[in-house]
Short mmCIF file of C-alpha atoms in Angstrom, two decimals:
data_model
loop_
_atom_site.label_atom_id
_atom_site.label_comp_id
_atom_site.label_asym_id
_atom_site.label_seq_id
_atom_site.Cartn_x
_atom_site.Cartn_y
_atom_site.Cartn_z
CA UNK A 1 23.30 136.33 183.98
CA UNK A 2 25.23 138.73 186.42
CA UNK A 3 27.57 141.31 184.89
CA UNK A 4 30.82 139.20 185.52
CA UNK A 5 29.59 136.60 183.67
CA UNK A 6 28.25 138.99 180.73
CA UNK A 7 31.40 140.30 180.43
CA UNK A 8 33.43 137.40 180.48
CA UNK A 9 31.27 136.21 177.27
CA UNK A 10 31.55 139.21 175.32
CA UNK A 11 35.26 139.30 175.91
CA UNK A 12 35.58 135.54 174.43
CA UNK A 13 33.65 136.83 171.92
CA UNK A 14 36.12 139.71 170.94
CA UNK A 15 38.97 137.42 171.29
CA UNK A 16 37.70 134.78 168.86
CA UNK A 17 36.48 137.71 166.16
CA UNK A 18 40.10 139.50 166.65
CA UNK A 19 38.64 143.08 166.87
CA UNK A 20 37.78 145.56 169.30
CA UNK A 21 36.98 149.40 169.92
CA UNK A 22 37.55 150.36 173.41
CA UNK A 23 36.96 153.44 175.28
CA UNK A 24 39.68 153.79 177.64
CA UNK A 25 40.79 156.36 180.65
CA UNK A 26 43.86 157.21 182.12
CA UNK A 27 43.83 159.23 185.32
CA UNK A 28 47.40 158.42 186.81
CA UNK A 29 49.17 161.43 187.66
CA UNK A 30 48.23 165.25 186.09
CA UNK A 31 46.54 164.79 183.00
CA UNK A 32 42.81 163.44 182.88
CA UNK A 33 42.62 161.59 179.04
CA UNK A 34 39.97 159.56 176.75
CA UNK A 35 40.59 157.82 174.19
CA UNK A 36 38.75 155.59 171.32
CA UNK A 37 41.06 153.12 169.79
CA UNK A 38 40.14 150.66 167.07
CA UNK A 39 41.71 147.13 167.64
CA UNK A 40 45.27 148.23 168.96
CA UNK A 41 45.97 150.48 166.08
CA UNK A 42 43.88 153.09 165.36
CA UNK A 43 43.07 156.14 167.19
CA UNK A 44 39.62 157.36 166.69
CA UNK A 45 39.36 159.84 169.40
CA UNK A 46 41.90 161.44 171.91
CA UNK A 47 41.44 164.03 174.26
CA UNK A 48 43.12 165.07 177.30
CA UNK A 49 43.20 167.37 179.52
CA UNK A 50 46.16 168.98 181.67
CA UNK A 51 46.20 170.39 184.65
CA UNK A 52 49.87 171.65 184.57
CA UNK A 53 48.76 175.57 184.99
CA UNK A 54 47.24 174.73 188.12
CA UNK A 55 50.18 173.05 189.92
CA UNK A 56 52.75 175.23 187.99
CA UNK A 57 52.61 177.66 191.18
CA UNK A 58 53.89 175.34 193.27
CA UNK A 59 56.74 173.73 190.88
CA UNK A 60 55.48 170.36 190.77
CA UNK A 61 52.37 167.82 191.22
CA UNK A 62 50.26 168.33 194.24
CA UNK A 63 48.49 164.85 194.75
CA UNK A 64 45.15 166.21 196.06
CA UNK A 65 44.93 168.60 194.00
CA UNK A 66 45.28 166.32 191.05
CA UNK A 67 42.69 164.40 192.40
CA UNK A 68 40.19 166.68 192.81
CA UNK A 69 40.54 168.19 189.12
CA UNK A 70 40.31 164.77 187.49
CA UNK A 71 36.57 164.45 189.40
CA UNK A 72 35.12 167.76 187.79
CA UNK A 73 37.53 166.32 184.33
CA UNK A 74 36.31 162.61 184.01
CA UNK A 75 32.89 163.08 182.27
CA UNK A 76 33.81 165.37 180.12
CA UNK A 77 36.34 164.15 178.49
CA UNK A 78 35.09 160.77 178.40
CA UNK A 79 31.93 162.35 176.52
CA UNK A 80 33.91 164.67 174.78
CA UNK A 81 36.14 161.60 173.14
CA UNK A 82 32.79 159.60 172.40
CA UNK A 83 31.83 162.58 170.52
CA UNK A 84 34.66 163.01 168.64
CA UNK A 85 34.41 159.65 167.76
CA UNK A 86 31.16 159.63 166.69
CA UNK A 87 30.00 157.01 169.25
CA UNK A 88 27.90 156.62 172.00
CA UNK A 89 28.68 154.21 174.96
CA UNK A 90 26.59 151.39 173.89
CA UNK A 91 28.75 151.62 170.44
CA UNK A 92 32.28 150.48 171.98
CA UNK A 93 33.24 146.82 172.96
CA UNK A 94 34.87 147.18 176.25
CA UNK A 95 35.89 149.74 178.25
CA UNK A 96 40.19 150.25 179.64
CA UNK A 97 41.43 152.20 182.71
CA UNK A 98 44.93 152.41 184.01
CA UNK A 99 45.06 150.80 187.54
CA UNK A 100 48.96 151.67 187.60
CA UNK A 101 51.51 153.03 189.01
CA UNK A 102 50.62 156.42 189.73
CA UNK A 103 49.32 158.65 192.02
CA UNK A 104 46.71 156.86 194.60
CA UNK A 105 43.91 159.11 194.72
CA UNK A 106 44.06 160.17 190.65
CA UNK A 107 44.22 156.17 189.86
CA UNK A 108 41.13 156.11 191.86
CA UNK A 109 39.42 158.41 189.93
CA UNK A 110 39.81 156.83 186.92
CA UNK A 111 39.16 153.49 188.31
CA UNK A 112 35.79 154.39 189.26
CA UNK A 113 34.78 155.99 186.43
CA UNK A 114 35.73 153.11 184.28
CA UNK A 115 34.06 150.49 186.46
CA UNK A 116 30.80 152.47 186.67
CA UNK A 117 30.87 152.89 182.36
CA UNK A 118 31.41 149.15 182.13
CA UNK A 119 28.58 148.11 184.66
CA UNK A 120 26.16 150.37 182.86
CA UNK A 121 26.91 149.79 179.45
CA UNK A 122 27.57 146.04 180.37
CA UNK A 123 30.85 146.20 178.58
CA UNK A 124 33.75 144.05 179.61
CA UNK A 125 36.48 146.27 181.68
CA UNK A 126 40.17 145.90 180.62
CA UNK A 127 42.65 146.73 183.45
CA UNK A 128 46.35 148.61 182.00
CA UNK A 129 49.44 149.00 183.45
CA UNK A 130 50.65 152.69 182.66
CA UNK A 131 53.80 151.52 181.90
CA UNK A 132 52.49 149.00 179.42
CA UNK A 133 50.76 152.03 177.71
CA UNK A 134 53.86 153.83 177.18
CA UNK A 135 55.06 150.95 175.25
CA UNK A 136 52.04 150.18 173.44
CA UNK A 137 51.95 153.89 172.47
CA UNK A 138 54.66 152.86 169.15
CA UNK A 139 51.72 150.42 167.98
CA UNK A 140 50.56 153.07 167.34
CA UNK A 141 52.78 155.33 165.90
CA UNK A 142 53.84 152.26 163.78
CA UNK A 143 51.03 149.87 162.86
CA UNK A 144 53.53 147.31 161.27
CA UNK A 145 55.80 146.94 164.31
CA UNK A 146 55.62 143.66 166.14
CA UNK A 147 57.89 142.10 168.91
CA UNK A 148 60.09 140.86 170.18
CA UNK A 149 61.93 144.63 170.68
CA UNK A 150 64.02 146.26 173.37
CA UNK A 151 62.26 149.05 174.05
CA UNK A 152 63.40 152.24 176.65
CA UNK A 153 61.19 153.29 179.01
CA UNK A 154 61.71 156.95 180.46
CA UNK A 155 59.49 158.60 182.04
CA UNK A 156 59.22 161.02 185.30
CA UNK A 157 59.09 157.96 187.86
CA UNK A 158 60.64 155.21 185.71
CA UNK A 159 63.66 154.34 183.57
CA UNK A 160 63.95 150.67 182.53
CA UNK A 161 65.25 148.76 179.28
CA UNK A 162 62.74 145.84 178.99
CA UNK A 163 63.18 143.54 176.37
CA UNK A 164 59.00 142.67 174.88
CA UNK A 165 58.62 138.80 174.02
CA UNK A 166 55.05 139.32 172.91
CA UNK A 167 52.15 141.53 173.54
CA UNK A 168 51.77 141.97 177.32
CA UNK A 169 55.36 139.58 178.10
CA UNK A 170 58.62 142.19 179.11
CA UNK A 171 61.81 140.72 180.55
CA UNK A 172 63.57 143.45 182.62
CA UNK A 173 66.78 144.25 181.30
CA UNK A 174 67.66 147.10 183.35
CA UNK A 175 66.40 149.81 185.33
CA UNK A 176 67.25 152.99 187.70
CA UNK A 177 68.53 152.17 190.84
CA UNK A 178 67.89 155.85 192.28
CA UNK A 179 66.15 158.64 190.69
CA UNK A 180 64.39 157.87 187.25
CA UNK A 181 65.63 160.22 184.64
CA UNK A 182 62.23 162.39 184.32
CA UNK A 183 62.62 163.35 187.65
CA UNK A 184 66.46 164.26 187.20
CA UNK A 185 65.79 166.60 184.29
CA UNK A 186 63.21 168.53 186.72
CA UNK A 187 65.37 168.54 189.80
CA UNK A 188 67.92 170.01 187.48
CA UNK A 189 65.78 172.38 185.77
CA UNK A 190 64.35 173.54 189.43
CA UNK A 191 68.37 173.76 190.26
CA UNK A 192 68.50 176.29 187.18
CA UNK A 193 65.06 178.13 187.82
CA UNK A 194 63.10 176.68 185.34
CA UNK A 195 59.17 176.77 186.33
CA UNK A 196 57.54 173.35 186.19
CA UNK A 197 57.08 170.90 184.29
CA UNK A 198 60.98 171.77 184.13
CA UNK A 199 62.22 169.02 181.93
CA UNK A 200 60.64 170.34 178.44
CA UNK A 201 61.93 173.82 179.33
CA UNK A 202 65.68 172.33 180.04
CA UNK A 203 65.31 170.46 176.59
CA UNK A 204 64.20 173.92 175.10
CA UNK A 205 67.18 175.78 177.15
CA UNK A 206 69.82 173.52 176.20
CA UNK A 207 69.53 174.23 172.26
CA UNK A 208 71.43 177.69 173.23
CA UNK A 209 73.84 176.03 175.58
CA UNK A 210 77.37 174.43 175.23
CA UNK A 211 76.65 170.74 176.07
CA UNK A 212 81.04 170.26 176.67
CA UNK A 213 81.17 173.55 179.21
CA UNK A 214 80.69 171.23 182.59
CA UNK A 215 82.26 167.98 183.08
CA UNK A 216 79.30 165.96 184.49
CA UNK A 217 80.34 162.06 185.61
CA UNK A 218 79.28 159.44 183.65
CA UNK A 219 77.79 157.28 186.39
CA UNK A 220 78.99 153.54 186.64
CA UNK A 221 76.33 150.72 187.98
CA UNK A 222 77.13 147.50 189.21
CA UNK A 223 74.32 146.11 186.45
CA UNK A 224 75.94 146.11 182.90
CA UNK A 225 71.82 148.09 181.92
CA UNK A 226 71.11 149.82 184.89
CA UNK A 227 70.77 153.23 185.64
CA UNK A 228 71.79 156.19 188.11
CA UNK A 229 70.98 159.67 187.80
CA UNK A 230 71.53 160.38 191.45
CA UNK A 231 74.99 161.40 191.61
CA UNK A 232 74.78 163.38 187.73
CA UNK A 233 72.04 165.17 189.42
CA UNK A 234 74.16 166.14 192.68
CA UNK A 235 77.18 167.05 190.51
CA UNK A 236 75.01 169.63 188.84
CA UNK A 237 73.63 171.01 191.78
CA UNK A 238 77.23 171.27 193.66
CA UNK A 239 78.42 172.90 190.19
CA UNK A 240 75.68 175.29 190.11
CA UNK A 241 75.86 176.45 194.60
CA UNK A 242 79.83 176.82 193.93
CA UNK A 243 79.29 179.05 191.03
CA UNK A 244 76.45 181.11 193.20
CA UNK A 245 78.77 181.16 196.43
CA UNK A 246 81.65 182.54 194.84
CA UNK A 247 79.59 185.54 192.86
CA UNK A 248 79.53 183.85 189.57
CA UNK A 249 77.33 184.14 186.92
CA UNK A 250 75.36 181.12 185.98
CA UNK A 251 75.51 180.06 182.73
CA UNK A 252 72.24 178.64 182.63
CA UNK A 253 71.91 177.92 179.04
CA UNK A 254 75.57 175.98 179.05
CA UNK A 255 74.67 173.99 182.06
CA UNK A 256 71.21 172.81 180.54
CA UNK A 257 72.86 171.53 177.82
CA UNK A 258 76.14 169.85 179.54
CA UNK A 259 73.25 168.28 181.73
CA UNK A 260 70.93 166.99 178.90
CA UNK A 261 74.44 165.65 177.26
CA UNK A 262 75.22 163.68 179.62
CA UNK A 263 71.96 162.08 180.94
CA UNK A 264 71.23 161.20 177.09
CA UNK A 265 74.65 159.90 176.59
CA UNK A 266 73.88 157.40 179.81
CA UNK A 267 70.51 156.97 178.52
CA UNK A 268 71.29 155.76 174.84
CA UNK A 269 74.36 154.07 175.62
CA UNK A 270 73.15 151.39 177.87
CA UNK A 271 69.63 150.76 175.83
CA UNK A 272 71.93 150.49 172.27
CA UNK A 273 74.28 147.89 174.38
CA UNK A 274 71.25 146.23 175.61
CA UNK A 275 69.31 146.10 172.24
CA UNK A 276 73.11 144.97 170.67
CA UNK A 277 74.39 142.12 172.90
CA UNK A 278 70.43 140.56 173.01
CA UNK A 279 69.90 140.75 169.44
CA UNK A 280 67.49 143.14 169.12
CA UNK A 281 66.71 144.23 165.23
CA UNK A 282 64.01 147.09 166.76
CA UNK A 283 64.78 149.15 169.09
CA UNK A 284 61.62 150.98 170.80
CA UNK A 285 61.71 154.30 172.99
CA UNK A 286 58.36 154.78 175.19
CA UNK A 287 57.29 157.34 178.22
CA UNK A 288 57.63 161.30 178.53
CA UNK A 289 61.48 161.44 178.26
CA UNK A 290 61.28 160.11 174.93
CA UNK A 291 59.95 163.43 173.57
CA UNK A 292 63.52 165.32 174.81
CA UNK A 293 64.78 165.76 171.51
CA UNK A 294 68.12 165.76 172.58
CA UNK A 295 67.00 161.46 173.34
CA UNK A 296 65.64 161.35 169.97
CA UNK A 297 68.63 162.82 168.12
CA UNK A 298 71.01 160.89 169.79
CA UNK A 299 69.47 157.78 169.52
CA UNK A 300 68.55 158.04 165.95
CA UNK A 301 72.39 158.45 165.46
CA UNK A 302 73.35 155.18 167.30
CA UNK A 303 70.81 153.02 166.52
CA UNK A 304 71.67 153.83 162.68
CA UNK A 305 75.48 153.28 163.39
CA UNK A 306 74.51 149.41 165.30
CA UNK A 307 72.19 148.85 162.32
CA UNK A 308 69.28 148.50 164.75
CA UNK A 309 65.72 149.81 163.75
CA UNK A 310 64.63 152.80 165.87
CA UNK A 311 60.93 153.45 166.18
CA UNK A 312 59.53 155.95 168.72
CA UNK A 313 55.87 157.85 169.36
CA UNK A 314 55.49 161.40 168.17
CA UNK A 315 55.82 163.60 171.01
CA UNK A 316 52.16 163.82 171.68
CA UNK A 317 51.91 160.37 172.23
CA UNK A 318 54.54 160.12 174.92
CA UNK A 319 53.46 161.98 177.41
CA UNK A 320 50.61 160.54 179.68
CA UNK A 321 47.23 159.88 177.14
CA UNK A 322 44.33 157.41 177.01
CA UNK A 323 45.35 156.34 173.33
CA UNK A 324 48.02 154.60 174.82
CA UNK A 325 45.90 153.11 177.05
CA UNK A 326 43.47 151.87 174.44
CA UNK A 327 46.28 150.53 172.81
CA UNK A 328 47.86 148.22 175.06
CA UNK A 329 44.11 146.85 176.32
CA UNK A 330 43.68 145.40 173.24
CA UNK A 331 45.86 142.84 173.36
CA UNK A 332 45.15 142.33 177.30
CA UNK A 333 41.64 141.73 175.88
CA UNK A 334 42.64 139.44 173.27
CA UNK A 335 44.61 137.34 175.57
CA UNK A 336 41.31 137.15 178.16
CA UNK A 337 42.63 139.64 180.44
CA UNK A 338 39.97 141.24 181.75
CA UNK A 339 38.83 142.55 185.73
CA UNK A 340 35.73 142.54 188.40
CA UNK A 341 34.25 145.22 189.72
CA UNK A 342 36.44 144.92 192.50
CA UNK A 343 39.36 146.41 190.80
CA UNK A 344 41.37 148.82 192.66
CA UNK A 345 44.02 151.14 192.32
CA UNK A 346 47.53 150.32 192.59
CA UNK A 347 49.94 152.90 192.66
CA UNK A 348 53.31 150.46 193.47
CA UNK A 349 52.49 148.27 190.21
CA UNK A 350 55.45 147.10 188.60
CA UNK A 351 55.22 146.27 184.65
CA UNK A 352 57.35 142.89 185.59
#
């Protein structure tokens, strides 16, 4: 019996018992992270580690870089989170990687790892879509919630409302037609001077600020849920050069906040709509905006005046980890989704 066909048994064999503990990797942009999860739910081990001092000096990710850092990172942390755990190889069921989106050469990384941990252990290999994780990361954070939900997705390349049917089934609702909002909040914190990763620091910044001293628009998109962060983004930055050209002090701490204002105003107000006018008792936040607190806050509010559930991952949990990962396998695995050796990377991969 060739691997393939080993692993395709086991993993009928998980799916009929209902359980699973997976070791699972996620490699996709700056952060190199293990994880042990226990059947969707449970985290038994997480570790990851971040490489954000070593591209901080030039204000943002450098691909190659990245790479390079997640081949000397892999095996540790993958033994590292087996240790923690309390587990050797041969002692998980299956073994997840996130195939994407992400950065090419990272995904890679990760990728190969994974499939070279599943040939020798002879463990069935679960592939994840990053995304997916994100959302899978409030199974965790709430073991009793279930779909269907509308859940946001924010995150420094995406920003979609998707509504889930079931485990592993999104319909898009809406999404960003230009920038995604992760990547506003740090073209807006470079604008103001903030080092990278800017977007936490902006969060942190605008606690000081005024979030009513600059009139930012409140962009208009010709889909009822989409987004577009473009033209905040350039309204900011023309505020900001005619201050500067004319001698003006910046008021860096008022500007954060009129920013974060109005990014989380067009953030909440088109996922509450969307979670509203589908009927949609949960709402869900997922991805690395949805530990801005100024998001949190403001969504708590308006989800509690629709009388729509809000449930959303401590902050830990939404930025990139392998927990995540771990989660969402599971119920790939239990639905007999599992991959070859020939996986590959995919950085373009869309969650629908």
């Amino acid at each position: 019996m060739n691997y393939e066909e080993r692993a395709r048994e086991q993993a009928e064999a998980l799916c009929r018992a209902g359980h699973a503990t997976i070791l699972a990797i996620e490699s996709s942009c700056d952060e190199t992270a293990a994880a042990v999860v226990r059947d969707g739910r449970e985290v038994v081990s997480s570790v990851i580690s971040s490489q954000i001092p070593l591209h901080a000096m030039y204000g943002g990710v450098v691909p190659e870089i990245a790479s390079r850092k997640h081949v000397e990172s892999v095996d540790p942390v993958v033994d590292e989170a087996l240790k923690k755990a309390d587990m050797r190889l041969e002692d998980v069921d299956a073994v997840a990687v996130t195939y994407g989106p992400g950065l090419v050469g990272a995904l890679l990384i990760g990728v190969s790892a994974a499939k070279a941990l599943a040939y020798a252990a002879g463990k069935p290999l679960i592939p994840v879509n990053h995304i997916e994780g994100h959302v899978s990361a409030n199974y965790i954070a709430h073991p009793d919630l279930t779909p269907p939900f509308v859940c946001l997705v924010a995150s420094g390349g995406h920003s979609h409302i998707v509504r889930v049917e079931d485990y592993g089934v999104y319909t898009l609702l809406g999404q960003t037609m230009d920038d995604a909002a992760g990547e506003a909040f740090d073209k807006a914190a470079r604008v103001l001077g903030l080092p990278y990763p800017g977007g936490p620091l902006l969060d942190k910044l605008s606690r000081e600020g005024n979030p009513q001293a600059l009139k930012l628009p409140h962009v208009q998109t010709p889909g009822r849920y989409d987004y577009s962060f473009s033209g905040l983004k350039t309204a900011l930055i023309n505020a900001v050069h005619k201050l500067r050209q004319n001698g003006q002090e910046v008021p860096a701490a008022d500007i954060a906040a009129s920013f974060q204002h109005a990014a989380v105003e067009l953030l909440s107000d088109k996922a509450v709509l969307a979670a509203k006018e589908t009927g949609a008792k949960t709402m869900a936040l997922a991805g690395g905006v949805a530990s801005n607190s100024g998001l949190r806050n403001t969504m708590n509010d308006k989800c509690q005046r629709a009388g729509i559930r809000l449930v959303m991952p401590p902050p830990i949990l939404c930025t990139d980890n392998a927990a995540m990962i771990g989660s969402a396998a599971f119920y790939r695995l239990m639905r007999g989704e599992i991959a070859g050796l020939d996986l590959n990377a995919m950085p373009s991969l869309r969650l629908v």
